[in-house]
Every structure is written in structure tokens, then in C-alpha cells.
Coordinates of C-alpha atoms in Angstrom, one line a residue:
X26 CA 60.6 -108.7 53.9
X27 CA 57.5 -109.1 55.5
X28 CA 59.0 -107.5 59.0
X29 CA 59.9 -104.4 56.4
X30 CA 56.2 -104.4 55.2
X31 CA 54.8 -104.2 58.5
X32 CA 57.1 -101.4 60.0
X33 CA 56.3 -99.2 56.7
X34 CA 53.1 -99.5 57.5
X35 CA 53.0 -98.3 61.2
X36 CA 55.4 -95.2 59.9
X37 CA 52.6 -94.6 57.3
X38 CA 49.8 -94.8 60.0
X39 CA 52.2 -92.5 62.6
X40 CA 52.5 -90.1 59.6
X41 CA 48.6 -89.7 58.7
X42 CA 48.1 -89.5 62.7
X43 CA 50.5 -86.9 62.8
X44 CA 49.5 -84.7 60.1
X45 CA 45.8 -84.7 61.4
X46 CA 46.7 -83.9 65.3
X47 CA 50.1 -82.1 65.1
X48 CA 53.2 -83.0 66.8
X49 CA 51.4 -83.6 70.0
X50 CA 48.5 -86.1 70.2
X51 CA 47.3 -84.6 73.2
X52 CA 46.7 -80.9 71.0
X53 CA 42.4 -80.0 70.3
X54 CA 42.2 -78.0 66.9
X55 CA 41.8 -73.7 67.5
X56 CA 38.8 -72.9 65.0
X57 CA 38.3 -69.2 66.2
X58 CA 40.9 -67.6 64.2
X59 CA 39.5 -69.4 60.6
X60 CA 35.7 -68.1 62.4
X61 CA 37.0 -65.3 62.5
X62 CA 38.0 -64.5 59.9
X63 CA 35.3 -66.2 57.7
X64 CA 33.0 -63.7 59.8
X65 CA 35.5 -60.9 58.7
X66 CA 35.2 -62.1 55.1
X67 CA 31.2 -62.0 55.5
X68 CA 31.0 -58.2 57.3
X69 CA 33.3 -57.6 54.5
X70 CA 31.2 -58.7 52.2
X71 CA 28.4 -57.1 53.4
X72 CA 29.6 -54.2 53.6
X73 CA 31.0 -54.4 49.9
X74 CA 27.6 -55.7 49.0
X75 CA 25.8 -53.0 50.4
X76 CA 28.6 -50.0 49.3
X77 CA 27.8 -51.5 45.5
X78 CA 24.1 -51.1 46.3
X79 CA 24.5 -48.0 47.1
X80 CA 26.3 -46.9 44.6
X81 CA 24.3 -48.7 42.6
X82 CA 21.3 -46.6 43.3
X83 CA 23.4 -43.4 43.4
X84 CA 24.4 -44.1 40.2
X85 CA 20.7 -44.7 39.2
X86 CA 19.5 -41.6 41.0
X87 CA 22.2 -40.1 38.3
X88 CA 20.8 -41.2 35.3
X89 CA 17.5 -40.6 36.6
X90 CA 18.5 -36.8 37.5
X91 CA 20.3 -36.8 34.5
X92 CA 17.5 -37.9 32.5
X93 CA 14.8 -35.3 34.5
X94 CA 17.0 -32.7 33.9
X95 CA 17.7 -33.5 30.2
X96 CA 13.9 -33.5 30.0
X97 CA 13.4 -30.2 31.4
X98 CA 16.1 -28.7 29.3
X99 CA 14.3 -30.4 26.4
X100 CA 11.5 -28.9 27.3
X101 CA 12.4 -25.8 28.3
X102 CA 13.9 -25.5 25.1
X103 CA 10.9 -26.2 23.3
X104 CA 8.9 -23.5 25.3
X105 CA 11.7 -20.8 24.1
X106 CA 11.5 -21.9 20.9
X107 CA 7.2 -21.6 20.9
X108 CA 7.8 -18.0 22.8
X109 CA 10.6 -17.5 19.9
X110 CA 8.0 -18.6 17.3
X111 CA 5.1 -16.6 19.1
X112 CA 7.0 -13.3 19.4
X113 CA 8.0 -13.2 16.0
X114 CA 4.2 -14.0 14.7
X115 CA 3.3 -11.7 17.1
X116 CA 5.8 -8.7 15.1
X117 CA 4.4 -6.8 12.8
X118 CA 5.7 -7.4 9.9
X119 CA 5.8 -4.1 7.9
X120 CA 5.8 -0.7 9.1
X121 CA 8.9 -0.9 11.2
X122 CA 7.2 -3.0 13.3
X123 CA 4.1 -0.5 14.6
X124 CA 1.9 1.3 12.9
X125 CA -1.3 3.5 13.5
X126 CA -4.4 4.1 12.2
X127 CA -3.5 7.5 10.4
X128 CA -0.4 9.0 9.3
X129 CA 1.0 13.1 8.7
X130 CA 2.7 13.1 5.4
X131 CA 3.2 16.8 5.7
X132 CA 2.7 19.9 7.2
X133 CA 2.4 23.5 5.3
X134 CA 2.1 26.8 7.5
X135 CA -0.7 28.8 8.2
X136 CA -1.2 32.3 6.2
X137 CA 0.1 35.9 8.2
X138 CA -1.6 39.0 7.7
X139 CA 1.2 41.8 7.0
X140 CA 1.0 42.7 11.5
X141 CA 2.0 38.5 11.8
X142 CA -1.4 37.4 13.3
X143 CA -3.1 34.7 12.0
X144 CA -5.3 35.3 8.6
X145 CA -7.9 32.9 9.0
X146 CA -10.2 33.3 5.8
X147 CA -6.6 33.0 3.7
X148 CA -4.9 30.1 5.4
X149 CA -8.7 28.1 5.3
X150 CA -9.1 29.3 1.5
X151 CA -5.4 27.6 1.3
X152 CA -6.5 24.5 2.6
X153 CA -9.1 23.9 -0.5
X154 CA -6.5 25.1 -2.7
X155 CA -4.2 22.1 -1.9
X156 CA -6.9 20.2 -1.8
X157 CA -7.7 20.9 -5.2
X158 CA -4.1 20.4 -6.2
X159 CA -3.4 17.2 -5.1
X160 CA -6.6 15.7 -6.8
X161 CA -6.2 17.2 -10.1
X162 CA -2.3 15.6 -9.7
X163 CA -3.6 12.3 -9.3
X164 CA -6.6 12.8 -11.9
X165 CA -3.6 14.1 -14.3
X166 CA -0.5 11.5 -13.8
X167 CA -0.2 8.3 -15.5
X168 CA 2.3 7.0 -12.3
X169 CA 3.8 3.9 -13.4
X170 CA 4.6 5.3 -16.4
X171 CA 6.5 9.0 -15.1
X172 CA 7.7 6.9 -12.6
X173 CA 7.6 3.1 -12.9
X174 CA 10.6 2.2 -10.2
X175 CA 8.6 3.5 -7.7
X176 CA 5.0 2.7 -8.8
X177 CA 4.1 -0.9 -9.1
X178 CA 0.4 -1.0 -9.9
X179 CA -1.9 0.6 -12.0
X180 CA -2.6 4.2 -12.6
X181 CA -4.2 5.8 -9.6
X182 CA -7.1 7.9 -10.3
X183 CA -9.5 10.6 -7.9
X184 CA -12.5 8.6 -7.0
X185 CA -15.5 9.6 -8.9
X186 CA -13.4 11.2 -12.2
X187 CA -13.0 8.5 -14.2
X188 CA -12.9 10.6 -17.1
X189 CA -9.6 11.6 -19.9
X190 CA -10.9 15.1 -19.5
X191 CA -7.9 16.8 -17.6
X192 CA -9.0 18.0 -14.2
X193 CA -9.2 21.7 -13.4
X194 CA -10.0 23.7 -9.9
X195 CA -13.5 23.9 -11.4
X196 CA -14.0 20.2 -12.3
X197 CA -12.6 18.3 -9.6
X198 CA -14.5 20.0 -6.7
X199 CA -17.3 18.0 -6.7
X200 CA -15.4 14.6 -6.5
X201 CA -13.9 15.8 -3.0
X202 CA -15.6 15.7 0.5
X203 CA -16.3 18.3 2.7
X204 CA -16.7 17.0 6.6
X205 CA -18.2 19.5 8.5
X206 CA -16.6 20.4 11.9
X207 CA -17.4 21.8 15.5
X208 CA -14.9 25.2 14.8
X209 CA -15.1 28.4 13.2
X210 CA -13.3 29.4 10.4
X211 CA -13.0 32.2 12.3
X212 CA -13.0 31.6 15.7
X213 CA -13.7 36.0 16.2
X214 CA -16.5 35.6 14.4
X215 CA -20.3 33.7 15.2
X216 CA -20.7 30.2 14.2
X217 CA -23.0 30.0 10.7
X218 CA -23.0 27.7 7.7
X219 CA -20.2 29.8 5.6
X220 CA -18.4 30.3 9.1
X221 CA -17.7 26.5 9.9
X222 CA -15.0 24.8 9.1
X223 CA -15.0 21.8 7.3
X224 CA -11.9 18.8 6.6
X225 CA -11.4 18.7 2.8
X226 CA -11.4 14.5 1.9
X227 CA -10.0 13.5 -1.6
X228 CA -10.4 9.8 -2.5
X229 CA -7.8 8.2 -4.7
X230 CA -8.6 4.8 -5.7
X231 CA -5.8 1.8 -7.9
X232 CA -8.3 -0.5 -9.9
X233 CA -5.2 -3.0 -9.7
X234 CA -4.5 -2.5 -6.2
X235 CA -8.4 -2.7 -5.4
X236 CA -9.1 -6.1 -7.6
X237 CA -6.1 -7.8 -5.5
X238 CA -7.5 -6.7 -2.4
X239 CA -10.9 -7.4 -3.3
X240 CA -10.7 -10.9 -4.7
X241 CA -11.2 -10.3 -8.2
X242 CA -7.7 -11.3 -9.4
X243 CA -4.9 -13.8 -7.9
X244 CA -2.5 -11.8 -5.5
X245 CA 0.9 -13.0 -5.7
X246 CA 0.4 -13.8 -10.1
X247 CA 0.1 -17.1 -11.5
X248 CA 1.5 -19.1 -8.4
X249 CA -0.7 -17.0 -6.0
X250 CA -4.3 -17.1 -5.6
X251 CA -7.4 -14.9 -4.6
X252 CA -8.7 -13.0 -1.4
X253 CA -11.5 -15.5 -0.3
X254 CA -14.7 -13.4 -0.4
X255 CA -12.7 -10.1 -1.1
X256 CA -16.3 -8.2 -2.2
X257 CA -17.3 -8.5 0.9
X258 CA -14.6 -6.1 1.9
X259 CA -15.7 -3.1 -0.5
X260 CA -16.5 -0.5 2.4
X261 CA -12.8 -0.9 3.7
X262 CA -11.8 1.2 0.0
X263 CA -10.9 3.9 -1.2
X264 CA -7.2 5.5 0.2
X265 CA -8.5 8.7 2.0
X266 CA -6.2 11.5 1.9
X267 CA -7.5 14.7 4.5
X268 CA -6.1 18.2 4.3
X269 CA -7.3 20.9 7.2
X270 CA -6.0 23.6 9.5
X271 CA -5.7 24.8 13.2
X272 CA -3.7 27.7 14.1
X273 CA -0.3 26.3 14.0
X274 CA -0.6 24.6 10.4
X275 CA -2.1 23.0 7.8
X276 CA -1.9 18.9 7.7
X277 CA -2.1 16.3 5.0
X278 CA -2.8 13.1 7.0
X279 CA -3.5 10.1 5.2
X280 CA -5.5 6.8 6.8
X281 CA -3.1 4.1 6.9
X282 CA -3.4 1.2 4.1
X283 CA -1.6 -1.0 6.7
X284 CA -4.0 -0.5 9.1
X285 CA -6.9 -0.8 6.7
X286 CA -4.8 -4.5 5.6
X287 CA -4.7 -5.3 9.5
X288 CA -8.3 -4.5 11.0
X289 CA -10.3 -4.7 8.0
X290 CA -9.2 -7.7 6.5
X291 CA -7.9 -9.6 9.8
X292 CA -9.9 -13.1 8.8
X293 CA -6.6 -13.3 6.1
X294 CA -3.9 -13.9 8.7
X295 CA -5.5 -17.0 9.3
X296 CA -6.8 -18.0 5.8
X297 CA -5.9 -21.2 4.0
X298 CA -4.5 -18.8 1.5
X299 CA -1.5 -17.6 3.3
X300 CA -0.2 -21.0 3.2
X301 CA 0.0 -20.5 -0.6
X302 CA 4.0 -18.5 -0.5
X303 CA 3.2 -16.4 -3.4
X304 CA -0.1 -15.1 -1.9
X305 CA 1.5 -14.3 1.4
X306 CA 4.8 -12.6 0.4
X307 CA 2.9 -10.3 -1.9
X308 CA -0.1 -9.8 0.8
X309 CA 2.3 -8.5 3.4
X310 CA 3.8 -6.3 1.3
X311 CA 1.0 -5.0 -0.5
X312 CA -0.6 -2.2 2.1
X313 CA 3.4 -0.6 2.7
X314 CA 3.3 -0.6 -1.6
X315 CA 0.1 1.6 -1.4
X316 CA 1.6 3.4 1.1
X317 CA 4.6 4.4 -0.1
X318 CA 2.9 5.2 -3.6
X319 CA 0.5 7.2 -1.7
X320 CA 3.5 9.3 0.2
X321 CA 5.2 10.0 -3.3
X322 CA 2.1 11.2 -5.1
X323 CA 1.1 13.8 -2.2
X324 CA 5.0 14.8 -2.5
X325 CA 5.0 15.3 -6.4
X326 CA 1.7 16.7 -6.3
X327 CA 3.2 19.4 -3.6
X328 CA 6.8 19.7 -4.6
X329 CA 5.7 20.7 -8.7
X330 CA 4.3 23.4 -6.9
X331 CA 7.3 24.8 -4.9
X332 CA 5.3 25.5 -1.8
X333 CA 7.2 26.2 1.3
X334 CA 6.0 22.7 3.5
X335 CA 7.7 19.8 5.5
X336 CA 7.6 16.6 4.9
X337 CA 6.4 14.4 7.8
X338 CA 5.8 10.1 8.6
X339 CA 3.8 11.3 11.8
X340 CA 2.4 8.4 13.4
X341 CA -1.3 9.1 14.6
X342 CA -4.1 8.2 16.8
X343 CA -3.9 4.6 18.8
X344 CA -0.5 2.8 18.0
X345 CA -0.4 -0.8 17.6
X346 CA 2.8 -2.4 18.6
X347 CA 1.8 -6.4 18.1
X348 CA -0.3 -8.5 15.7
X349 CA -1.8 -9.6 18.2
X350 CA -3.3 -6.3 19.5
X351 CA -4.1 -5.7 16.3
X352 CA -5.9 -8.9 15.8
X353 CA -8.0 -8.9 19.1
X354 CA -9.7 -5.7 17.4
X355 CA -11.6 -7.8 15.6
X356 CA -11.4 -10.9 17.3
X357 CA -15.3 -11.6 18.1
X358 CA -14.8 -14.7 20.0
X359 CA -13.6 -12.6 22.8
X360 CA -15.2 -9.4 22.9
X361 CA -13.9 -8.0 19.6
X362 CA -16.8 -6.4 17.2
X363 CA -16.8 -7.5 13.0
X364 CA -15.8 -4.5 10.8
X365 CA -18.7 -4.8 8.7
X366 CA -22.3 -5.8 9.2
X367 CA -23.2 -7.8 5.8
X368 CA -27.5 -8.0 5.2
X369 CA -28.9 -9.7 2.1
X370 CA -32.1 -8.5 0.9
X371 CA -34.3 -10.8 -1.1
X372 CA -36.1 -10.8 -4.5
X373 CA -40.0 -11.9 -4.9
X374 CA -38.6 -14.8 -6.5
X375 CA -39.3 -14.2 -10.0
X376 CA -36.8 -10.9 -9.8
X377 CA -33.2 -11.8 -11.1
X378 CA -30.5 -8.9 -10.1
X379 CA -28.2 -8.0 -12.6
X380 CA -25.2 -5.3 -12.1
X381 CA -27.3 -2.8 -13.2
X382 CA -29.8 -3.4 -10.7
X383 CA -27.0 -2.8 -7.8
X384 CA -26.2 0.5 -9.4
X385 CA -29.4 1.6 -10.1
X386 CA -30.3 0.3 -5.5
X387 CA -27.1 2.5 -4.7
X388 CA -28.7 5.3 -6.6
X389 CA -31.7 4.8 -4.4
X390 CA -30.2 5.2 -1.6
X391 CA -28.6 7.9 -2.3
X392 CA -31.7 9.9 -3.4
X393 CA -33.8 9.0 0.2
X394 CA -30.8 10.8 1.4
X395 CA -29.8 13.8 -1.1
X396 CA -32.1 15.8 -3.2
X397 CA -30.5 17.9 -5.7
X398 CA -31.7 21.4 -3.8
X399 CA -28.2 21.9 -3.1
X400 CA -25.8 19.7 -5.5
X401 CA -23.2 19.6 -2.9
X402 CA -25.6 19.1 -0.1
X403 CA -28.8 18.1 -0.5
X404 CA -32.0 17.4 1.6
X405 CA -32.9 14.5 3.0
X406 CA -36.8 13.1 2.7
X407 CA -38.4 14.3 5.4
X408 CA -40.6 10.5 5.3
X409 CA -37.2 9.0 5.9
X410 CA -35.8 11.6 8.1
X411 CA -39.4 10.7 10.5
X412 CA -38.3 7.1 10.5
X413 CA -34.8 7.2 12.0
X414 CA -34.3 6.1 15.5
X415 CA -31.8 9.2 16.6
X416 CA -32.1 11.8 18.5
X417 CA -30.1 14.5 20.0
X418 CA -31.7 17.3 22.2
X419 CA -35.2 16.3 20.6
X420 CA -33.6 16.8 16.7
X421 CA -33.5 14.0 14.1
X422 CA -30.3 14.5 12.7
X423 CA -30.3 14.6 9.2
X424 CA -28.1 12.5 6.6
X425 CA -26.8 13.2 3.5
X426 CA -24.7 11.7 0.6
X427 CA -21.0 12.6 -0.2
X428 CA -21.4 12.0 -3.8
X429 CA -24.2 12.3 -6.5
X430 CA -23.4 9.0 -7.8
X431 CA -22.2 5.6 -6.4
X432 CA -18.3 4.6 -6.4
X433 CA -17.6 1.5 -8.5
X434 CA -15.4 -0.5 -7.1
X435 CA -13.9 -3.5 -8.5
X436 CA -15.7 -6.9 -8.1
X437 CA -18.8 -4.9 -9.1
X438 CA -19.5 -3.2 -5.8
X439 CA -21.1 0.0 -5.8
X440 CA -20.2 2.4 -2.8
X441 CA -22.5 4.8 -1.2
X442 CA -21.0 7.1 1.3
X443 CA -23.1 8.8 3.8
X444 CA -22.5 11.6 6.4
X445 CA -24.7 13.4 9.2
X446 CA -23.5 16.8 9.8
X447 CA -24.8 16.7 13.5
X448 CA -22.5 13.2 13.8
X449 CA -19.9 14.3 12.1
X450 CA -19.2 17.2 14.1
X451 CA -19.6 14.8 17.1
X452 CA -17.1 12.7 16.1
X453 CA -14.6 15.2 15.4
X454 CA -14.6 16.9 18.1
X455 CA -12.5 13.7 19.3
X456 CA -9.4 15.5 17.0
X457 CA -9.9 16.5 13.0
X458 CA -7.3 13.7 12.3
X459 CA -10.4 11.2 12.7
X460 CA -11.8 12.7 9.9
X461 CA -10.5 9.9 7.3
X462 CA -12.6 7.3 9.5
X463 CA -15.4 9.2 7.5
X464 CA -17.9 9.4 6.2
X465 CA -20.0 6.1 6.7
X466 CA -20.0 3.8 4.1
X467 CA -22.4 1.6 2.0
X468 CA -21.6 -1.4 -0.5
X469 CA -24.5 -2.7 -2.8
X470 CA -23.7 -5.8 -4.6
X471 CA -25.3 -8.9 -6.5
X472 CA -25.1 -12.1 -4.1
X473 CA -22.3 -13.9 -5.7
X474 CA -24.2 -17.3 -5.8
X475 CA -27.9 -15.9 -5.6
X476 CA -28.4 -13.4 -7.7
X477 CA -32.1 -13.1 -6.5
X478 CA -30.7 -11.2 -3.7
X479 CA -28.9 -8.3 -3.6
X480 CA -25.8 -7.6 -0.7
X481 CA -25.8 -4.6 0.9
X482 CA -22.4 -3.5 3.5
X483 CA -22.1 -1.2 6.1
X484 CA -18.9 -0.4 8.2
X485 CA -19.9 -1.5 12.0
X486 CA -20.0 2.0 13.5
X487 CA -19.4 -0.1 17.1
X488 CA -16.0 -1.4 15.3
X489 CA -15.0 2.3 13.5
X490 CA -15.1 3.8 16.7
X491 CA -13.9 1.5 18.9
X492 CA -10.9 0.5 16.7
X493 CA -9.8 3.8 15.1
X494 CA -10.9 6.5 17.6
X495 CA -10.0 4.4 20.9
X496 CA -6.9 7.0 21.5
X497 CA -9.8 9.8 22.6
X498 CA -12.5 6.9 23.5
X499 CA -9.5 5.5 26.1
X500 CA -9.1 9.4 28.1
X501 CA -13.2 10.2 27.8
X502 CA -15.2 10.1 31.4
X503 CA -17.3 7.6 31.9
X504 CA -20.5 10.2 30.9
X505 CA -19.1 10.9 27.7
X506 CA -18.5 7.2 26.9
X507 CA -22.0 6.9 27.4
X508 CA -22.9 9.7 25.6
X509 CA -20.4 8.6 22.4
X510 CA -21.9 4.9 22.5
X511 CA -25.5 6.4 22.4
X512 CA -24.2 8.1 18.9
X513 CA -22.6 5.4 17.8
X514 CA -26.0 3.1 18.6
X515 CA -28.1 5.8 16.4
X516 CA -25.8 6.0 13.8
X517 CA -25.9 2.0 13.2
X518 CA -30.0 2.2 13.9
X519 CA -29.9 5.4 11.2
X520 CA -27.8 3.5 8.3
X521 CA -29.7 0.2 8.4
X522 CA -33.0 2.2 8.4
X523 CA -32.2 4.2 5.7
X524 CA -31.0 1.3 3.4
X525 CA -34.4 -0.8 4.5
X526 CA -37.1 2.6 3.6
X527 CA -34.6 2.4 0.1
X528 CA -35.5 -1.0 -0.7
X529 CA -38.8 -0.9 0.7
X530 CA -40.3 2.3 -1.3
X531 CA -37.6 2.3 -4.2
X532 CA -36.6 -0.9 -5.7
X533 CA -38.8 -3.2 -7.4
X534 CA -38.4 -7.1 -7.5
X535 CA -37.8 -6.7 -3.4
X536 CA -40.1 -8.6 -1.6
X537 CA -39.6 -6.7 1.6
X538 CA -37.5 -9.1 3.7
X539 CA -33.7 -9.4 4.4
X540 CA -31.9 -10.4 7.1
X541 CA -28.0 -10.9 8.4
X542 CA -25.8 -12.9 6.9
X543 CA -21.4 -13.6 7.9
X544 CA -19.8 -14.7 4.6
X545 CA -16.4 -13.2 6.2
X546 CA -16.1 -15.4 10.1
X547 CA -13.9 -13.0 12.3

């Protein structure tokens, strides 16, 4: 047994020996191939290593791309959407889209002599005659009630007959304006007073359209609210409707309530109060409502007469295609000039102003302007006249009132309209279709938290001309710019003068002092 053990152990030993050295004791063990391929493995590795780093960062630079371009979409998409946004607050929104400061609403031919010419004392006597017809329409209709699907507001009336007496050729004569022109009635014969021809002006006027526009009641009803210092706005009223000749026909041209809306009362776009819904839906369709009520009046007025005439929506004088074109107008900020130049003139302290006292100041100034010579005309005092800063070829021109008696407006404005012949004619030689731009215009009212100072308004000549005559301003030479802007600069330096010599030498309780004040910011 013990011989056994011994020879299984020596078997064992040979065995382990074997399995270590191979079949041959003599045999070294080959390491190159397993090196080999362990530095295979490695390289492989590597290289795997480095393929997943790279595709790692590719797929990085991916979402990276991905997530630039994502953001450039995004924000490209949000500048579209701000142009989007822009370009529709930058469309008008009534009027089609465009609108301009005046408008034809119709057009009636000239009067033949029996040979076919041209029969210029009948077709200018024609012109007064529809003149006179139209006003004694609207002094005569109740509108909303003949026609209340078409008229929304109040009853329009001719500005200056506030009266139930019904109007007649004879009666409603004096409440139209006569604008004197550059041209002949007759162009064969010599310029003279009964020979030149002047733009007839009849001035319609809607108490409920006015108090909306001027602040004095809510637009848009209960859920709206009011025009933030509307009174301040009182020079921009009344409608103007003009009727005048040339030798191809006679036009009714009308200045634009949407453009009036747009230029005159541009600080409203931007108003806290067109956040209110009511206010604004109603505001932006206010000026096409007068419009359109204006359109059918002149139409009734006309068609109950069975005249021979066409009916017309002529666009006319500077077109504005944008709100904001329309809005840089006035924008002062950047160049733009304010519609209105607001003074307040101050009491000696002890003076408190009452309504009365506004009417009785517009009265004033109308008298340093108009004596009653001449009813329709008038002369102006020649202490005043001496004062005013104009001058043209060495000649003060002269100024004179429209009216005999102030407009009221509502909001308790009282409106003085004044006209130089001389500037008139200057201005119209630009085209007669300016003629609704005229005459100039003065508001007196009671300060509406001091009344121990009276507000007096006056239409910015600089902004009248340079908004609603810039079709002729734009194709004048540089010398008659000049020349035009020197009118214009006399016509501002006449008005204020004339309203200071008023208060100076006519108005008690004035201590003699005023000065500029912006209660609308533009």
C-alpha cells in the first residue's frame, strides 16, 4: 500500500509538470500571439473609445444645432408675429384702409349759354344757389327721425341757426362763409370786388356727435368713458361742407371727419381710454358714422331737388395710407408740429370767469376784427390792424370775422372764426379744394379747474398747412416754400396778436398776462 501511495504521487507530480510545460519539458511558453492580441483588443478599444467620443460630440453638436436653430425659429417667429402685430396697428382701420384730408361727394355741371360756351355769371349764381339748398336741408330735417336706420346721432343742424324758424334763401345766407379767391368770376372781365370769386362754406354741426368728441359725455354709453380733455379740441369742429366752380364743374367737397379723428385728436390712439373696449370700438367708428351721415344729407338735400349731378367718393389732397403716417403728423417728439396752440390768460385775482364771460371775450374779438359797416364783411380797427406783425408788398393785411356772433360748441366753448382776404387768396391758390382747411379758428373757454383764467385755442397755422395742404407744399420750389412759410409765420404772429389787443383793451378782470400752456401732450 504504501509502494501504491508513492507511485500516485509521482503520476500526480508528472501530471501538474506536464500541464504547466506541455508535452515536452524542453518547450519556453510563446506570449506574442496573447500580446498581440491584448494590443489588438486595446487599438480596438481605442478606437471604439474614440468613434463613441466622436459621436458623442456629433450628437451634441446636434442637439446644440438643433437647439440654435429651434431658437432662431422661435425667434423668428416672434419677429413675424411683432411685424404681423405692427402692420395691422399700422392699418387704418376705417376708410378702406386710406383716407384723405377732403373728399368730392358730387359733382354738378357748369351752366351753357344757348351757342354752348360757358355762362359764367349763371353757373357762379348756381353755386350759391346749392349752397343755399343744402343748408336750409339741414336747418329743416329732423334726420334720425326721416331716417333713423341711417342716422345714429342727434339732429344735425347749420352752424349758427339754432332757431325753429324754417330756413329760407333769405335767412340762411348769413350763416354761410364766403372765402374769397385769386379768380374771376369772369375770367373776360377785370378783377374787382363783385368780380372775384369766392368758395361758398356751410357748417353743419351734431350736438351729440360734438359732446362725444369733445369730452362732455361717455363715448361708447354706460361701459365707455370720456375723451380726456375733449374741450381742448373745440377748434377741430364743425363738419365743413364747400361748394365752388371751375370751368368743367361745380364740386361739393366735404373735409374728412376721419381725418379730423386722425390729426386732430391723434393723442387718443395712445390714451388710457382706448383700453376701455366700449370707448374704442365706438371711437373708431365714430368719424366713418359722421361721414356717412354727412354723404346722405348732401344726397337728400340734392336728389329732393332733381338736379342733373353725379355722385362722387373722390379722394382728395395728400393720401394717407398708414397710421403711422398719419400719426407722425403730429408726432412732436420727432419733428411733428401740435394741432393747436392752447394760451391761458389770467384774471387780477379777484375776477372769477363765468360762461358768460367766455361769450361775452369771443364777442370781443370778434369786434377788434369786424365792424358792422358791412354786415357780411366788416372793418377791422385800424389800432389793431397797426399792431399786426404781417406784411405783404408793404400792406398789413387785414382780418375779418366769418360770423357776427361766436359758435357754441358743446363743453361751453365758444368759436371765433377768422379769415384774411389777402391770406386766403394765398392759400387757395394751392387748389379751391383747400378751402375747408379755412378760415382760422378761435376757441374761448373757462379753465376747467381755474376759472380765474380764461382758455383761449387757435389751430397751429405751421400744423394746418403742413398737414392738410402738403400735396401742393410737397411740388412748390424752394422760393415759394419760403414764401408760403413767411405767410404762414404772419398768420400765427396776426391771430395771437389779435386775441392779446382783445383782452388787453376789451375785457375787464384781465390782468394783462397769459402765457402757453399743453393740457393735450402730442
Amino acid at each position: 500500500m504504501k509502494h501504491t501511495k508513492l507511485l500516485g504521487s509521482i503520476a500526480l507530480a508528472t501530471l501538474l509538470a506536464t500541464s504547466f510545460t506541455g508535452c515536452d519539458s524542453d518547450d519556453s511558453i510563446d506570449t506574442s500571439a496573447i500580446e498581440a492580441e491584448a494590443a489588438k483588443a486595446t487599438a480596438d478599444a481605442e478606437e471604439a473609445t474614440e468613434k463613441a467620443k466622436e459621436d458623442i460630440e456629433a450628437a451634441t453638436n446636434l442637439v446644440s444645432d438643433a437647439e440654435t436653430k429651434t431658437a432662431t425659429a422661435e425667434s423668428a417667429l416672434a419677429e413675424a408675429e411683432a411685424k404681423i402685430a405692427q402692420f395691422e396697428a399700422d392699418i387704418i382701420p376705417f376708410a378702406g384702409g386710406s383716407f384723405s384730408p377732403y373728399e368730392r361727394v358730387a359733382v354738378f355741371p357748369t351752366v351753357k349759354k344757348d351757342d354752348g360756351t360757358l355762362d359764367y355769371e349763371a353757373t357762379y349764381a348756381k353755386v350759391a344757389e346749392l349752397a343755399n339748398t343744402f343748408a336750409k336741408h339741414v336747418a329743416n330735417v329732423d334726420e334720425p327721425t326721416i331716417q333713423p336706420d341711417k342716422f345714429k346721432g342727434t339732429n344735425w343742424i347749420l352752424a349758427g341757426y339754432e332757431t325753429d324758424e324754417t330756413a329760407t334763401d333769405e335767412n340762411v345766407k348769413h350763416h354761410m362763409l364766403g372765402i374769397p379767391t385769386i379768380y374771376p368770376v369772369n375770367p373776360t372781365l377785370p378783377m374787382s370786388p363783385a368780380n372775384t370769386k369766392k368758395v361758398k362754406v356751410v357748417e353743419i354741426c351734431n350736438a351729440g356727435y360734438a359732446s362725444k368728441a369733445l369730452g362732455v359725455v361717455n363715448v361708447g354709453g354706460e361701459e365707455g368713458t370720456k375723451v380726456a380733455n375733449g374741450t381742448y379740441h373745440s377748434t377741430a369742429l364743425p363738419c365743413e361742407v364747400t361748394i365752388y366752380n371751375d370751368e368743367k364743374g361745380i364740386y361739393v367737397d366735404i373735409l374728412n371727419p376721419e381725418t379730423i379723428f386722425t390729426l386732430f385728436f391723434t393723442e387718443v390712439f395712445s390714451s388710457p381710454e382706448m383700453e376701455n373696449t366700449a370707448f374704442k370700438s365706438e371711437m373708431l367708428t365714430l368719424p366713418t358714422q359722421v361721414k356717412e351721415e354727412i354723404y346722405t344729407m348732401i344726397y337728400n338735400a340734392f336728389d329732393s331737388t332733381e338736379e342733373n349731378y353725379t355722385k362722387t367718393d373722390i379722394k382728395v389732397g395728400t393720401l394717407f395710407t398708414s397710421m403711422s403716417q398719419a400719426l407722425a403728423t403730429a408726432d412732436t417728439a420727432n419733428g411733428g408740429k401740435e394741432p393747436y396752440r392752447h394760451y391761458t390768460y389770467i384774471s387780477d385775482n379777484t375776477k372769477e370767469f363765468t360762461s358768460t364771460d367766455a361769450k361775452h371775450i369771443a364777442e370781443r374779438i370778434i369786434a377788434v376784427m369786424t365792424n358792422d359797416e358791412d354786415a357780411n364783411v366788416g372793418v377791422q380797427e385800424s389800432a389793431l390792424k397797426a399792431l399786426l406783425p404781417s406784411d405783404i408788398a408793404g400792406v398789413t393785411p387785414s382780418w375779418r370775422s366769418g360770423r357776427l356772433e361766436p359758435l357754441k360748441v358743446p363743453g361751453g366753448s365758444y368759436i371765433v372764426e377768422a379769415c384774411s382776404p389777402t391770406y386766403a387768396k394765398e392759400a387757395l391758390s394751392t387748389g379751391e379744394y383747400h378751402t375747408a382747411a379755412l378760415p382760422c379758428e378761435i376757441s374761448v373757454m373757462v379753465n376747467p379747474d381755474n376759472n380765474k383764467s380764461i382758455d383761449i385755442s387757435l389751430l397751429n397755422p405751421e400744423f394746418m398747412f403742413g398737414a392738410l395742404f402738403a400735396d401742393s407744399m410737397a411740388s412748390m420750389s424752394d422760393t415759394d416754400k419760403t414764401d408760403f412759410n413767411t405767410i404762414i409765420g404772419n398768420i400765427n404772429g396776426d391771430l395771437k396778436t389779435i386775441v392779446d389787443y382783445a383782452m388787453e383793451y376789451n375785457v375787464t378782470g384781465f390782468d394783462g398776462t397769459n402765457e402757453k400752456i399743453t393740457p393735450i401732450q402730442y
